[in-house]
Amino acid sequence: MLFLLLALFGCLSGITTVLFGFGGGFVVVPLLYHLLRSDPDTGGSAMQIAVATSTCVMIVSAALATLKHRRAGNLKREYLWPLAAYIAVGAVFGAALVGALASEWLRWGFIFYLAFTLLDCLLRRGFLHHDGQAPARPLGPMKSVGCGVLIGTVASSLGVGGSVMSVPLLRRRGLGMTQATAMASPLTLPVALAATATYLMTASRDLGTGFVAYVDLSAFILLALGAWLGTRLAARWIGRIDDRKHAQVYLGLLALVLLSMLWS
């Protein structure tokens, strides 16, 4: 039953990665946290394991989603580089913080991150409505540096892809939801790669067989297989969702994850 649950959540993460730019962290982290927190062997590191395993799954789901969006013609190079390089720098720094922080502190950081993003998107103009008439505005050098490092640091320390920061950022630069969420996948890759490498090199605890540093290998395999299936299922819906409804569902999914983490 547990194996089936992990595969199903992996599939869900693949679907949400393709359609909404997030999935690895916002689906995998709450699930693994709930499963591990009551285990006496892993409970003390439940959030660290959830975060590290999540970043490994994100490598798979983000790479697959990037290929789908590239084939659909939704990626714009001017919004990917050099932002991706600064995100990678921030990801290394954020991942290094994980081993030094208590699991409960990481959980509350995750909750605050979600709540702030939801309020920002709901209360500040520019996210829910996009008329498609005004031309998209490129990111300036200073914004690329500042936003890139911040996105990478927050995302890797919480085990998420950073789409909750990059999608609203690109949305407010004039991109529609399809393009903004498409850009989130390649921008997630530097977070996932840099953070995973850092976790493997800096883990402070040996969890025994079935783990590499903080990464739960069996959970990773099942989640990654599910993510592969999810990206294939979601590909047919790329670009076919109404822009405003796309933005509303995006925020609704974030609210569900927030409630899940608060309930835990």
mmCIF file of C-alpha atoms in Angstrom:
data_model
loop_
_atom_site.group_PDB
_atom_site.id
_atom_site.type_symbol
_atom_site.label_atom_id
_atom_site.label_comp_id
_atom_site.label_asym_id
_atom_site.label_seq_id
_atom_site.Cartn_x
_atom_site.Cartn_y
_atom_site.Cartn_z
ATOM 1 C CA MET A 1 0.000 0.000 0.000
ATOM 2 C CA LEU A 2 2.849 2.364 0.875
ATOM 3 C CA PHE A 3 4.568 1.644 -2.459
ATOM 4 C CA LEU A 4 1.352 2.431 -4.344
ATOM 5 C CA LEU A 5 0.910 5.672 -2.406
ATOM 6 C CA LEU A 6 4.427 6.825 -3.272
ATOM 7 C CA ALA A 7 3.955 5.989 -6.954
ATOM 8 C CA LEU A 8 0.610 7.843 -7.053
ATOM 9 C CA PHE A 9 2.081 10.933 -5.424
ATOM 10 C CA GLY A 10 5.007 10.751 -7.823
ATOM 11 C CA CYS A 11 2.524 10.725 -10.707
ATOM 12 C CA LEU A 12 0.747 13.726 -9.181
ATOM 13 C CA SER A 13 4.057 15.564 -8.872
ATOM 14 C CA GLY A 14 4.783 14.922 -12.555
ATOM 15 C CA ILE A 15 1.390 16.314 -13.563
ATOM 16 C CA THR A 16 1.692 19.442 -11.434
ATOM 17 C CA THR A 17 5.279 20.021 -12.573
ATOM 18 C CA VAL A 18 4.216 20.106 -16.222
ATOM 19 C CA LEU A 19 1.031 22.157 -15.736
ATOM 20 C CA PHE A 20 1.940 24.412 -12.799
ATOM 21 C CA GLY A 21 5.718 24.412 -12.557
ATOM 22 C CA PHE A 22 5.786 22.761 -9.129
ATOM 23 C CA GLY A 23 5.285 19.281 -7.821
ATOM 24 C CA GLY A 24 8.461 17.736 -6.470
ATOM 25 C CA GLY A 25 8.557 19.754 -3.266
ATOM 26 C CA PHE A 26 4.949 20.725 -2.742
ATOM 27 C CA VAL A 27 3.728 17.168 -3.195
ATOM 28 C CA VAL A 28 6.671 15.055 -2.030
ATOM 29 C CA VAL A 29 7.800 16.990 1.063
ATOM 30 C CA PRO A 30 4.428 16.881 2.908
ATOM 31 C CA LEU A 31 3.942 13.205 2.007
ATOM 32 C CA LEU A 32 7.366 12.044 3.193
ATOM 33 C CA TYR A 33 7.194 14.210 6.304
ATOM 34 C CA HIS A 34 3.895 12.578 7.291
ATOM 35 C CA LEU A 35 5.286 9.081 6.640
ATOM 36 C CA LEU A 36 8.605 9.531 8.461
ATOM 37 C CA ARG A 37 7.840 11.707 11.479
ATOM 38 C CA SER A 38 6.462 8.841 13.621
ATOM 39 C CA ASP A 39 9.337 6.427 12.862
ATOM 40 C CA PRO A 40 11.802 6.353 15.803
ATOM 41 C CA ASP A 41 14.752 5.807 13.433
ATOM 42 C CA THR A 42 13.978 8.703 11.088
ATOM 43 C CA GLY A 43 11.572 10.940 12.998
ATOM 44 C CA GLY A 44 14.270 13.291 14.223
ATOM 45 C CA SER A 45 15.372 13.932 10.651
ATOM 46 C CA ALA A 46 11.973 13.623 8.956
ATOM 47 C CA MET A 47 12.053 17.039 7.329
ATOM 48 C CA GLN A 48 15.684 16.732 6.229
ATOM 49 C CA ILE A 49 14.938 13.366 4.562
ATOM 50 C CA ALA A 50 11.799 14.741 2.926
ATOM 51 C CA VAL A 51 13.667 17.783 1.605
ATOM 52 C CA ALA A 52 16.698 15.855 0.299
ATOM 53 C CA THR A 53 14.627 13.106 -1.346
ATOM 54 C CA SER A 54 12.404 15.774 -2.875
ATOM 55 C CA THR A 55 15.316 17.473 -4.611
ATOM 56 C CA CYS A 56 16.343 14.145 -6.187
ATOM 57 C CA VAL A 57 12.806 13.607 -7.496
ATOM 58 C CA MET A 58 12.814 17.156 -8.849
ATOM 59 C CA ILE A 59 15.788 16.353 -11.082
ATOM 60 C CA VAL A 60 13.660 13.755 -12.851
ATOM 61 C CA SER A 61 10.326 15.604 -12.957
ATOM 62 C CA ALA A 62 11.824 18.990 -13.913
ATOM 63 C CA ALA A 63 13.973 17.468 -16.674
ATOM 64 C CA LEU A 64 10.992 15.629 -18.149
ATOM 65 C CA ALA A 65 8.748 18.701 -17.918
ATOM 66 C CA THR A 66 11.439 20.865 -19.545
ATOM 67 C CA LEU A 67 11.554 18.514 -22.535
ATOM 68 C CA LYS A 68 7.764 18.627 -22.888
ATOM 69 C CA HIS A 69 7.673 22.438 -22.805
ATOM 70 C CA ARG A 70 10.642 22.735 -25.166
ATOM 71 C CA ARG A 71 8.824 20.636 -27.728
ATOM 72 C CA ALA A 72 5.724 22.817 -27.262
ATOM 73 C CA GLY A 73 7.805 25.987 -27.864
ATOM 74 C CA ASN A 74 7.044 27.583 -24.479
ATOM 75 C CA LEU A 75 10.606 28.328 -23.314
ATOM 76 C CA LYS A 76 12.205 31.771 -23.720
ATOM 77 C CA ARG A 77 15.984 31.887 -23.338
ATOM 78 C CA GLU A 78 16.063 35.539 -22.192
ATOM 79 C CA TYR A 79 14.140 34.578 -19.028
ATOM 80 C CA LEU A 80 16.265 31.512 -18.289
ATOM 81 C CA TRP A 81 19.799 32.861 -18.480
ATOM 82 C CA PRO A 82 21.573 34.169 -16.436
ATOM 83 C CA LEU A 83 18.782 33.717 -13.846
ATOM 84 C CA ALA A 84 19.414 29.951 -13.721
ATOM 85 C CA ALA A 85 23.098 30.487 -12.823
ATOM 86 C CA TYR A 86 22.252 32.740 -9.859
ATOM 87 C CA ILE A 87 19.602 30.267 -8.699
ATOM 88 C CA ALA A 88 22.276 27.533 -8.661
ATOM 89 C CA VAL A 89 24.536 29.706 -6.470
ATOM 90 C CA GLY A 90 21.710 30.287 -4.002
ATOM 91 C CA ALA A 91 20.811 26.573 -4.053
ATOM 92 C CA VAL A 92 24.262 25.542 -2.800
ATOM 93 C CA PHE A 93 24.037 28.010 0.081
ATOM 94 C CA GLY A 94 20.478 26.971 1.000
ATOM 95 C CA ALA A 95 21.263 23.254 0.935
ATOM 96 C CA ALA A 96 24.217 23.784 3.267
ATOM 97 C CA LEU A 97 21.816 25.264 5.837
ATOM 98 C CA VAL A 98 19.601 22.164 6.007
ATOM 99 C CA GLY A 99 21.888 20.013 8.158
ATOM 100 C CA ALA A 100 22.302 22.830 10.668
ATOM 101 C CA LEU A 101 18.563 23.447 11.143
ATOM 102 C CA ALA A 102 16.111 21.446 13.258
ATOM 103 C CA SER A 103 13.403 19.545 11.369
ATOM 104 C CA GLU A 104 10.637 21.587 13.010
ATOM 105 C CA TRP A 105 12.287 24.855 11.970
ATOM 106 C CA LEU A 106 12.335 23.651 8.370
ATOM 107 C CA ARG A 107 8.661 22.710 8.584
ATOM 108 C CA TRP A 108 7.694 26.171 9.790
ATOM 109 C CA GLY A 109 9.905 27.735 7.144
ATOM 110 C CA PHE A 110 8.010 25.736 4.535
ATOM 111 C CA ILE A 111 4.661 26.915 5.977
ATOM 112 C CA PHE A 112 5.720 30.572 6.074
ATOM 113 C CA TYR A 113 7.004 30.352 2.492
ATOM 114 C CA LEU A 114 3.632 29.073 1.267
ATOM 115 C CA ALA A 115 1.532 31.532 3.276
ATOM 116 C CA PHE A 116 3.564 34.556 2.157
ATOM 117 C CA THR A 117 3.330 33.540 -1.502
ATOM 118 C CA LEU A 118 -0.425 33.002 -1.348
ATOM 119 C CA LEU A 119 -1.050 36.376 0.267
ATOM 120 C CA ASP A 120 1.270 38.128 -2.168
ATOM 121 C CA CYS A 121 -0.493 36.637 -5.199
ATOM 122 C CA LEU A 122 -3.965 37.352 -3.842
ATOM 123 C CA LEU A 123 -3.415 40.879 -2.523
ATOM 124 C CA ARG A 124 -0.956 42.333 -5.026
ATOM 125 C CA ARG A 125 -2.094 43.046 -8.556
ATOM 126 C CA GLY A 126 -0.567 41.289 -11.528
ATOM 127 C CA PHE A 127 -0.913 37.584 -10.803
ATOM 128 C CA LEU A 128 -4.556 36.525 -11.155
ATOM 129 C CA HIS A 129 -5.300 38.669 -14.185
ATOM 130 C CA HIS A 130 -3.238 38.953 -17.349
ATOM 131 C CA ASP A 131 -4.794 40.512 -20.458
ATOM 132 C CA GLY A 132 -2.035 39.410 -22.828
ATOM 133 C CA GLN A 133 -1.890 42.841 -24.506
ATOM 134 C CA ALA A 134 1.146 44.450 -22.857
ATOM 135 C CA PRO A 135 4.546 43.166 -24.077
ATOM 136 C CA ALA A 136 6.550 41.025 -21.673
ATOM 137 C CA ARG A 137 9.362 42.873 -19.898
ATOM 138 C CA PRO A 138 12.822 41.264 -19.526
ATOM 139 C CA LEU A 139 14.538 40.885 -16.177
ATOM 140 C CA GLY A 140 17.267 43.451 -15.548
ATOM 141 C CA PRO A 141 20.767 42.450 -14.321
ATOM 142 C CA MET A 142 20.160 43.442 -10.687
ATOM 143 C CA LYS A 143 16.803 41.679 -10.539
ATOM 144 C CA SER A 144 18.335 38.533 -12.034
ATOM 145 C CA VAL A 145 21.076 38.474 -9.376
ATOM 146 C CA GLY A 146 18.894 39.318 -6.375
ATOM 147 C CA CYS A 147 15.910 37.168 -7.292
ATOM 148 C CA GLY A 148 18.060 34.289 -8.531
ATOM 149 C CA VAL A 149 20.114 33.933 -5.337
ATOM 150 C CA LEU A 150 17.013 34.348 -3.135
ATOM 151 C CA ILE A 151 14.998 31.778 -5.108
ATOM 152 C CA GLY A 152 17.846 29.252 -5.014
ATOM 153 C CA THR A 153 18.495 29.694 -1.279
ATOM 154 C CA VAL A 154 14.859 29.401 -0.193
ATOM 155 C CA ALA A 155 14.025 26.615 -2.629
ATOM 156 C CA SER A 156 16.906 24.296 -1.798
ATOM 157 C CA SER A 157 16.643 24.783 1.968
ATOM 158 C CA LEU A 158 12.936 23.834 1.842
ATOM 159 C CA GLY A 159 13.170 21.119 -0.825
ATOM 160 C CA VAL A 160 11.015 22.913 -3.390
ATOM 161 C CA GLY A 161 11.788 23.979 -6.934
ATOM 162 C CA GLY A 162 11.409 27.704 -6.461
ATOM 163 C CA SER A 163 8.427 27.916 -8.811
ATOM 164 C CA VAL A 164 6.405 29.635 -6.088
ATOM 165 C CA MET A 165 8.822 32.543 -6.456
ATOM 166 C CA SER A 166 9.739 32.293 -10.140
ATOM 167 C CA VAL A 167 6.185 31.893 -11.494
ATOM 168 C CA PRO A 168 4.817 35.054 -9.799
ATOM 169 C CA LEU A 169 8.011 36.914 -10.773
ATOM 170 C CA LEU A 170 7.695 36.014 -14.462
ATOM 171 C CA ARG A 171 3.933 36.444 -14.390
ATOM 172 C CA ARG A 172 4.381 40.045 -13.278
ATOM 173 C CA ARG A 173 6.892 40.611 -16.073
ATOM 174 C CA GLY A 174 4.028 40.040 -18.510
ATOM 175 C CA LEU A 175 4.151 36.307 -19.269
ATOM 176 C CA GLY A 176 0.999 34.191 -19.419
ATOM 177 C CA MET A 177 0.596 31.258 -17.040
ATOM 178 C CA THR A 178 1.564 28.674 -19.657
ATOM 179 C CA GLN A 179 4.920 30.346 -20.309
ATOM 180 C CA ALA A 180 5.553 31.317 -16.673
ATOM 181 C CA THR A 181 4.963 27.764 -15.442
ATOM 182 C CA ALA A 182 6.941 26.344 -18.377
ATOM 183 C CA MET A 183 9.954 28.441 -17.376
ATOM 184 C CA ALA A 184 9.734 27.104 -13.807
ATOM 185 C CA SER A 185 10.856 23.619 -14.880
ATOM 186 C CA PRO A 186 14.291 24.497 -16.342
ATOM 187 C CA LEU A 187 14.788 27.000 -13.507
ATOM 188 C CA THR A 188 14.153 24.154 -11.050
ATOM 189 C CA LEU A 189 16.968 22.024 -12.477
ATOM 190 C CA PRO A 190 19.864 24.099 -11.063
ATOM 191 C CA VAL A 191 18.172 24.027 -7.645
ATOM 192 C CA ALA A 192 17.696 20.270 -7.763
ATOM 193 C CA LEU A 193 21.204 19.465 -9.050
ATOM 194 C CA ALA A 194 23.113 21.860 -6.797
ATOM 195 C CA ALA A 195 21.079 21.044 -3.703
ATOM 196 C CA THR A 196 21.261 17.262 -4.182
ATOM 197 C CA ALA A 197 25.040 17.389 -4.632
ATOM 198 C CA THR A 198 25.344 19.503 -1.470
ATOM 199 C CA TYR A 199 23.130 17.145 0.575
ATOM 200 C CA LEU A 200 25.219 14.155 -0.477
ATOM 201 C CA MET A 201 28.460 15.841 0.568
ATOM 202 C CA THR A 202 27.371 17.519 3.816
ATOM 203 C CA ALA A 203 24.940 15.121 5.556
ATOM 204 C CA SER A 204 25.737 14.973 9.261
ATOM 205 C CA ARG A 205 23.918 11.726 10.078
ATOM 206 C CA ASP A 206 24.178 8.131 8.808
ATOM 207 C CA LEU A 207 20.655 6.695 8.498
ATOM 208 C CA GLY A 208 21.801 3.223 7.469
ATOM 209 C CA THR A 209 20.732 0.847 4.694
ATOM 210 C CA GLY A 210 18.382 2.279 2.109
ATOM 211 C CA PHE A 211 19.682 5.823 2.463
ATOM 212 C CA VAL A 212 22.401 7.817 0.774
ATOM 213 C CA ALA A 213 23.032 10.723 3.147
ATOM 214 C CA TYR A 214 19.485 12.038 3.725
ATOM 215 C CA VAL A 215 18.045 10.576 0.496
ATOM 216 C CA ASP A 216 15.564 7.696 0.897
ATOM 217 C CA LEU A 217 16.437 5.528 -2.128
ATOM 218 C CA SER A 218 13.296 3.369 -2.280
ATOM 219 C CA ALA A 219 11.034 6.421 -1.989
ATOM 220 C CA PHE A 220 13.056 8.191 -4.676
ATOM 221 C CA ILE A 221 12.726 5.312 -7.159
ATOM 222 C CA LEU A 222 8.949 4.972 -6.716
ATOM 223 C CA LEU A 223 8.363 8.716 -6.831
ATOM 224 C CA ALA A 224 10.557 9.142 -9.908
ATOM 225 C CA LEU A 225 8.736 6.379 -11.798
ATOM 226 C CA GLY A 226 5.424 7.975 -10.895
ATOM 227 C CA ALA A 227 6.705 11.384 -12.028
ATOM 228 C CA TRP A 228 7.659 9.941 -15.414
ATOM 229 C CA LEU A 229 4.105 8.669 -15.905
ATOM 230 C CA GLY A 230 2.610 11.951 -14.677
ATOM 231 C CA THR A 231 4.552 14.081 -17.155
ATOM 232 C CA ARG A 232 3.345 11.893 -20.024
ATOM 233 C CA LEU A 233 -0.276 12.206 -18.913
ATOM 234 C CA ALA A 234 -0.089 15.986 -18.457
ATOM 235 C CA ALA A 235 1.652 16.799 -21.759
ATOM 236 C CA ARG A 236 -1.622 16.828 -23.716
ATOM 237 C CA TRP A 237 -2.947 19.721 -21.592
ATOM 238 C CA ILE A 238 -0.035 22.116 -22.162
ATOM 239 C CA GLY A 239 -1.375 25.462 -23.393
ATOM 240 C CA ARG A 240 -5.021 24.342 -23.295
ATOM 241 C CA ILE A 241 -6.045 25.795 -19.903
ATOM 242 C CA ASP A 242 -7.648 29.254 -19.686
ATOM 243 C CA ASP A 243 -5.085 31.724 -18.293
ATOM 244 C CA ARG A 244 -7.159 33.021 -15.370
ATOM 245 C CA LYS A 245 -8.363 29.552 -14.372
ATOM 246 C CA HIS A 246 -4.760 28.345 -14.625
ATOM 247 C CA ALA A 247 -3.702 31.021 -12.111
ATOM 248 C CA GLN A 248 -6.635 30.255 -9.787
ATOM 249 C CA VAL A 249 -5.953 26.519 -9.718
ATOM 250 C CA TYR A 250 -2.253 27.235 -9.109
ATOM 251 C CA LEU A 251 -3.124 29.188 -5.951
ATOM 252 C CA GLY A 252 -5.698 26.599 -4.896
ATOM 253 C CA LEU A 253 -3.088 23.845 -4.993
ATOM 254 C CA LEU A 254 -0.700 25.928 -2.903
ATOM 255 C CA ALA A 255 -3.466 26.464 -0.335
ATOM 256 C CA LEU A 256 -4.077 22.695 -0.102
ATOM 257 C CA VAL A 257 -0.397 22.014 0.574
ATOM 258 C CA LEU A 258 -0.329 24.772 3.214
ATOM 259 C CA LEU A 259 -3.319 23.253 5.004
ATOM 260 C CA SER A 260 -1.656 19.837 4.889
ATOM 261 C CA MET A 261 1.511 21.132 6.553
ATOM 262 C CA LEU A 262 -0.438 23.085 9.190
ATOM 263 C CA TRP A 263 -2.534 20.009 9.999
ATOM 264 C CA SER A 264 0.624 17.948 10.560
#
